[in-house]
Short mmCIF file of C-alpha atoms in Angstrom, two decimals:
data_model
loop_
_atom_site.label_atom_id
_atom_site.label_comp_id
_atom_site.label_asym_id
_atom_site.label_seq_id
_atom_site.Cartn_x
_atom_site.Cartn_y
_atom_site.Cartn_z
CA UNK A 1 128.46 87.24 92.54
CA UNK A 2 130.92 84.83 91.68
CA UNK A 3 132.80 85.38 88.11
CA UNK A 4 130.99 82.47 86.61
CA UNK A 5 127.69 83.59 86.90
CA UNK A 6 129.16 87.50 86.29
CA UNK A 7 130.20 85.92 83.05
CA UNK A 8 126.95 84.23 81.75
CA UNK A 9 125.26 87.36 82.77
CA UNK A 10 127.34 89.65 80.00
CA UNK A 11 128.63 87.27 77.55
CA UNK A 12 125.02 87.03 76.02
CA UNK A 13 123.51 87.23 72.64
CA UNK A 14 121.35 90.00 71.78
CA UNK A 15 117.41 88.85 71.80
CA UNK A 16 113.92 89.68 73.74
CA UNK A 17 113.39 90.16 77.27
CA UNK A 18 111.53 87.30 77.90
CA UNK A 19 114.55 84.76 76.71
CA UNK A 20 116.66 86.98 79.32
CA UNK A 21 114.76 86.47 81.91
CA UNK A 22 114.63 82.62 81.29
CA UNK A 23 118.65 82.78 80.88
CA UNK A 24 118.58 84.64 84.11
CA UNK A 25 116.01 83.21 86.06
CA UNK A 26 118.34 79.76 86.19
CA UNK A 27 121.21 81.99 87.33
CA UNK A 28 118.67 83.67 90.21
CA UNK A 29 118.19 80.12 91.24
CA UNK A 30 121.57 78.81 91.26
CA UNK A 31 122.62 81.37 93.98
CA UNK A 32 119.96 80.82 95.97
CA UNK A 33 122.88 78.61 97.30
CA UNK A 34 124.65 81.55 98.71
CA UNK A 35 121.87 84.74 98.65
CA UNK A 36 122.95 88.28 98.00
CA UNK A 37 120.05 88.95 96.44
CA UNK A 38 119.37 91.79 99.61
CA UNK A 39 121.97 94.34 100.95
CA UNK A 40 121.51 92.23 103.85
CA UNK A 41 124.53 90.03 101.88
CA UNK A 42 122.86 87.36 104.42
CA UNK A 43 124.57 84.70 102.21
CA UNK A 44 122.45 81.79 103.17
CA UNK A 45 121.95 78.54 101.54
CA UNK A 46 118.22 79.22 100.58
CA UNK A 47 118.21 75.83 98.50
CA UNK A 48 119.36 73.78 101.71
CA UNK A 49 116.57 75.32 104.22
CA UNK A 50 118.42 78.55 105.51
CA UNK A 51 117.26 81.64 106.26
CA UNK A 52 118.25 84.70 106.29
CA UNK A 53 116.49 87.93 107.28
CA UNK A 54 113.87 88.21 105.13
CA UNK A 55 113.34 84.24 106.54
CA UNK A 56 112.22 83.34 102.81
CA UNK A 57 112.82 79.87 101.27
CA UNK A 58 113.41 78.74 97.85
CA UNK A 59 109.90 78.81 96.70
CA UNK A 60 107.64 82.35 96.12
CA UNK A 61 104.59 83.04 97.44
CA UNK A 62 101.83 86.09 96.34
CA UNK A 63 99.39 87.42 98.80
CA UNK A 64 97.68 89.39 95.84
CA UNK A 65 97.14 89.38 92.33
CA UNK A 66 94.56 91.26 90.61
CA UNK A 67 94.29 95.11 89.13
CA UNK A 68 94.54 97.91 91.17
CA UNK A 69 93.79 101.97 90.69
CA UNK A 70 95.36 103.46 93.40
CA UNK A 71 99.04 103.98 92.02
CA UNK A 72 100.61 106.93 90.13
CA UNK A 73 98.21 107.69 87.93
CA UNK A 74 100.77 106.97 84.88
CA UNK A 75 100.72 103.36 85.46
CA UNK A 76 97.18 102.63 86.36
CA UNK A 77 95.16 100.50 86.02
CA UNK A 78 98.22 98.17 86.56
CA UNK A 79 97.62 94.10 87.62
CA UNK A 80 99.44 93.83 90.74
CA UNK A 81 101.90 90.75 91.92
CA UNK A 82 102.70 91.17 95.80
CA UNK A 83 104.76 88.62 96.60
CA UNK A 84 104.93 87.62 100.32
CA UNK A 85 108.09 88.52 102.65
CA UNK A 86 109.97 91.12 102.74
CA UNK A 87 114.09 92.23 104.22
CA UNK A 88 113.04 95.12 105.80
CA UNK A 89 110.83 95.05 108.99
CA UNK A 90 109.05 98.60 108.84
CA UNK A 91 106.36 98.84 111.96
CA UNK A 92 104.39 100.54 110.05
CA UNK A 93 103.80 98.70 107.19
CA UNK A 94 100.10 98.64 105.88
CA UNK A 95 100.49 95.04 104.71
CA UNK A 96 102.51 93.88 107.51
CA UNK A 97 100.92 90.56 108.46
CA UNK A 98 101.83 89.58 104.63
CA UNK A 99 104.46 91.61 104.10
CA UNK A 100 106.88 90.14 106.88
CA UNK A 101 106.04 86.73 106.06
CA UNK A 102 107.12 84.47 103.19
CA UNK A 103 104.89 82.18 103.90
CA UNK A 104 101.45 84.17 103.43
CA UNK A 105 99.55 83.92 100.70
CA UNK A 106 99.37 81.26 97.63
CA UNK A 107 102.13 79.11 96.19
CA UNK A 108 103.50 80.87 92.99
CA UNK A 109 103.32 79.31 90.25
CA UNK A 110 105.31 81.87 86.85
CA UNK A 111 102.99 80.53 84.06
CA UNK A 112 99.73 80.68 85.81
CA UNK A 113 100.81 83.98 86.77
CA UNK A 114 101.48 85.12 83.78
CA UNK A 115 98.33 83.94 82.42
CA UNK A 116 96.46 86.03 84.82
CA UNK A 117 98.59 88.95 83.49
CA UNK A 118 98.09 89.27 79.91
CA UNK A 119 94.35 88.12 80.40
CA UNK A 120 94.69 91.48 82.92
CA UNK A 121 95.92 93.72 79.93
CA UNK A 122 93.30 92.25 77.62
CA UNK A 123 90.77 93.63 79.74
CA UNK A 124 92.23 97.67 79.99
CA UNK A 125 95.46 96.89 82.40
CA UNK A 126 97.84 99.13 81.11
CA UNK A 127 101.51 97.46 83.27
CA UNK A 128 102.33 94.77 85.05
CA UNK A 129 103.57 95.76 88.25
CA UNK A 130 105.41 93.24 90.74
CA UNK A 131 105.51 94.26 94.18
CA UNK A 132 105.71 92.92 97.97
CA UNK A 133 106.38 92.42 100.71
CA UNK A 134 109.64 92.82 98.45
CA UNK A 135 110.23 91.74 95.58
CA UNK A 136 113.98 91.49 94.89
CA UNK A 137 114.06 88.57 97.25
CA UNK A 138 112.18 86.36 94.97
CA UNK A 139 114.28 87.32 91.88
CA UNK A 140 114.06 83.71 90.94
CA UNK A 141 110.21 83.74 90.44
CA UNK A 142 109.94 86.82 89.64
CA UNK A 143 112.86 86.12 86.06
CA UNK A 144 110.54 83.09 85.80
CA UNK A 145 107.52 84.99 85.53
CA UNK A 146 108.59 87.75 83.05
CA UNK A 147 110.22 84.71 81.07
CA UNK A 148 106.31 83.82 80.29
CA UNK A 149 105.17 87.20 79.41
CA UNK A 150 104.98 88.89 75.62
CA UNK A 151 108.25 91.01 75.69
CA UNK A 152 106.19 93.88 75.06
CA UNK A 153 104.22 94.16 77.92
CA UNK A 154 104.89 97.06 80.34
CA UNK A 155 106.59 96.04 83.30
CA UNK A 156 106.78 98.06 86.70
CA UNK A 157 109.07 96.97 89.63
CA UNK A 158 108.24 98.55 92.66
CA UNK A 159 110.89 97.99 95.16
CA UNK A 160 112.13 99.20 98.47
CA UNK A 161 115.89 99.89 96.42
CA UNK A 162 117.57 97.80 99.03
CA UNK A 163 118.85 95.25 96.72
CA UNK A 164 122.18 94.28 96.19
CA UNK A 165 124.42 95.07 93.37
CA UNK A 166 123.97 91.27 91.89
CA UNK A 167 120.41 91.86 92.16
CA UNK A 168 120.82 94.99 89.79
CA UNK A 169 122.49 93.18 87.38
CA UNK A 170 120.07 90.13 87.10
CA UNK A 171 117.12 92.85 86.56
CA UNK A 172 119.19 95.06 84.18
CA UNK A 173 116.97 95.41 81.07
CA UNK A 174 113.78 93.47 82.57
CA UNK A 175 112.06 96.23 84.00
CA UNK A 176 110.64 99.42 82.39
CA UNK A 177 109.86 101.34 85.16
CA UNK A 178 111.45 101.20 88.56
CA UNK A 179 108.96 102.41 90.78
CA UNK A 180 110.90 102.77 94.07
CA UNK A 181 110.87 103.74 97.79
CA UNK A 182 112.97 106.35 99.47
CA UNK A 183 111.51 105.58 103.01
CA UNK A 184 113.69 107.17 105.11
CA UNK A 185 116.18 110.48 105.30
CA UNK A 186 118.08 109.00 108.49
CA UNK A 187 120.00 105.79 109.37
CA UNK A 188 118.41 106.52 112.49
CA UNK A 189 114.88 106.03 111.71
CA UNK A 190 115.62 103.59 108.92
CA UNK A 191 117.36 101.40 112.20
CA UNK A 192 114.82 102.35 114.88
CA UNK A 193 111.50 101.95 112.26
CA UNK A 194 112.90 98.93 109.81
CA UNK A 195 115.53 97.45 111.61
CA UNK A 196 117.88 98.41 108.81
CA UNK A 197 121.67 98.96 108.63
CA UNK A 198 123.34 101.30 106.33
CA UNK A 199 120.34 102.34 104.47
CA UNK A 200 120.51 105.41 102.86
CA UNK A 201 123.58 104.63 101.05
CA UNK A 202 121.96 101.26 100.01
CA UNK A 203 119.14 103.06 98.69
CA UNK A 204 121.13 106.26 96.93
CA UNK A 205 123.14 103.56 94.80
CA UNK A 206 119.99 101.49 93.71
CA UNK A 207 118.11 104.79 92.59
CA UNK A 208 121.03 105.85 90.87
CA UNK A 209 121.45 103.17 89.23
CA UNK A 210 117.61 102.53 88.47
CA UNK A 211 118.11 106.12 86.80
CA UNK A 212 120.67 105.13 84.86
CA UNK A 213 118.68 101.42 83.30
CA UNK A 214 115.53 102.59 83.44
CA UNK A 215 112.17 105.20 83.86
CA UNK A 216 112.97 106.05 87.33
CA UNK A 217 109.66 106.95 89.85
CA UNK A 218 110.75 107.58 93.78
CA UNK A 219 107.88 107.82 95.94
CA UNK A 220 108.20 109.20 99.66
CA UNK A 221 105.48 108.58 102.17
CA UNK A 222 105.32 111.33 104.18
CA UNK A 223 105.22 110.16 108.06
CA UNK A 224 104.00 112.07 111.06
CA UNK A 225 107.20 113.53 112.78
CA UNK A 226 109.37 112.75 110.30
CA UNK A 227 109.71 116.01 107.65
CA UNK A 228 112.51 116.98 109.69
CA UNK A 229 114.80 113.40 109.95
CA UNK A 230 113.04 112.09 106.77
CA UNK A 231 111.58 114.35 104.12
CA UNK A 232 113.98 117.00 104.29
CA UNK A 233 117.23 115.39 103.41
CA UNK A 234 115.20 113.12 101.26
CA UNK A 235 114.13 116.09 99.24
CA UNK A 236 117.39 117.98 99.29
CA UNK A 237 119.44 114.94 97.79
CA UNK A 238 116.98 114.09 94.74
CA UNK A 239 117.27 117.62 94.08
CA UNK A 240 120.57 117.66 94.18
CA UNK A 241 121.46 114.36 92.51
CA UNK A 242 118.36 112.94 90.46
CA UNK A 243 116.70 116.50 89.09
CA UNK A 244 113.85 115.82 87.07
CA UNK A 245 112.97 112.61 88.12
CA UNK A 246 109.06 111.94 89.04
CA UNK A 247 108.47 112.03 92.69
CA UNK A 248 105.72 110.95 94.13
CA UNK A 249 105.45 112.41 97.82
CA UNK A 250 102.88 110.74 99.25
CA UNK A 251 100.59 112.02 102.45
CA UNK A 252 98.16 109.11 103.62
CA UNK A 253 100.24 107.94 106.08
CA UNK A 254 97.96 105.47 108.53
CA UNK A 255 99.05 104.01 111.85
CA UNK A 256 99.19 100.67 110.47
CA UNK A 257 100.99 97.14 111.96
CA UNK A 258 103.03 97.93 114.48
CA UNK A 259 102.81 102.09 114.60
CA UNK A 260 101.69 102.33 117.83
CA UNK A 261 105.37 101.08 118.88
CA UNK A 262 106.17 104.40 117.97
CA UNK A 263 104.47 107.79 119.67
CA UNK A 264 104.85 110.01 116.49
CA UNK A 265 103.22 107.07 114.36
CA UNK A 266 99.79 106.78 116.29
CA UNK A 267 98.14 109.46 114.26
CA UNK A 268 98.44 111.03 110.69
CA UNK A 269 100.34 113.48 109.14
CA UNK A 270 99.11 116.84 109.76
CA UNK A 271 97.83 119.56 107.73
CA UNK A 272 101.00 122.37 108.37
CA UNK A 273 103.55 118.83 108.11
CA UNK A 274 101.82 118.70 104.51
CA UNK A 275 102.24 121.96 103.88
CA UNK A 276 106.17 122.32 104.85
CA UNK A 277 106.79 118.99 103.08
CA UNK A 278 105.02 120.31 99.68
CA UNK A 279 107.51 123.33 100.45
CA UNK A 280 110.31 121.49 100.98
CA UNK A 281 109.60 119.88 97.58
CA UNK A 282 109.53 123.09 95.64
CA UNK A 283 112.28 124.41 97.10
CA UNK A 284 114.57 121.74 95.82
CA UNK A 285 112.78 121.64 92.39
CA UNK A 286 111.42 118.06 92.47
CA UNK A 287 109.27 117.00 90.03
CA UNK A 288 106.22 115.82 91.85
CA UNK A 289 103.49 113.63 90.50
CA UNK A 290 100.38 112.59 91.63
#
């Protein structure tokens, strides 16, 4: 981030989230120019047409917004925000058509949005939760949107924790609960399954970090063939290095998108992988959650 915009960032006066957010949201925007908002560090010129790996543009797009049940059962019922596109390119992504394309969905519009959203907690919605696709690469829209909600609305940001360290500091203090992934145990799988580089220590520094700002939930979706590669080392470092946070280890796995790429994908996780992972988990003294 260059020390300009480092500098706006922390030499701020002490109010609300939503004025924040509005303060930052112009910054998000501005380096659009030059976009690290990814640990991709693509560094396109978003504002003049480029692309980078996540192929988004300047403008956000949702592919669903409405309340949903199905999350951990703290935050539920929770309005949900996907937004459309995404930086990683996992094949077995249950919203993959949407998900890999920033160009899905409807055109986002913050204060509409937001509308939606508080008439959403009116009616029983306990959170707000903005999701994807990804998120983090729409940090623009998504400063603009929480720049139109009541400051004291609860806010979820569920993330795959590959953003970038200029990311982090744009969301520092937006969010109250960082609801993020921990897909993968193994470069290896993370490069062969999401066509991602370097991603375990991209996604140890965001959940640290997340710790650190925030209520930190990890969830873990257990996949067929993977407790080995994946679950195991996943479960051995949180134990090691986050103890006590809320897991969520998550068994539903379902050959979605592009699984049947990938032999060990075509089916579901089995009843003895279950059964080891839940072990695993104990072992290392995670705090699960449903």
């Amino acid at each position: 981030m260059l020390c300009v915009e480092k500098n706006i960032l922390h030499a701020r006066p002490v109010f609300g989230r939503a004025a924040l957010a509005r303060e930052r949201a112009a910054v998000a925007r501005a380096m659009l120019g030059n976009c690290h908002f990814c640990a991709h560090h693509c560094g396109v010129n978003r504002l003049a047409g480029e692309v980078g790996l996540c192929h988004a543009g300047s403008e956000a797009r949702f592919f669903l917004a409405q309340t949903e049940v199905t999350d951990e059962l703290e935050l539920i019922p929770t309005f949900a925000i996907a937004l459309s596109g995404c930086d990683l390119r996992c094949d077995f992504c249950i919203t993959g058509a949407e998900s890999w394309n920033p160009r899905a969905g409807n055109s986002f519009n913050a204060k509409e949005m937001a509308a939606k959203a508080e008439a959403a907690l009116v009616d029983g919605a306990r959170t707000i939760m903005v999701l994807g696709g990804e998120p983090t690469i729409h940090l623009h829209a998504v400063l603009e949107l929480v720049a139109e909600l009541p400051d004291e609305a609860q806010l979820v940001w569920k993330t795959n924790a590959h953003g970038s360290a200029q990311a982090r500091e744009l969301l520092d203090g937006i969010f109250d609960v960082w609801l993020a992934d921990y897909k993968f145990g193994s470069d290896t799988c993370a490069l062969r399954l999401a066509k991602v580089s370097n991603y375990t220590s991209s996604v140890r520094e965001n959940l640290l970090w997340a710790d650190r700002h925030s209520e930190l939930i990890v969830r873990h979706l257990l996949m067929p063939g993977h407790i080995e590669c994946c679950w195991r080392p996943v479960a051995k470092w949180l134990g090691e290095n986050l103890a006590g946070v809320k897991v969520n280890l998550r068994s539903g796995f379902w050959p979605a998108w592009h699984s049947r790429w990938h032999p060990e994908l075509r089916g579901t996780v089995s009843t003895d992988e279950a059964k080891r992972a839940q072990r695993l988990a104990e072992i290392h003294g995670l705090n699960l959650i449903p």
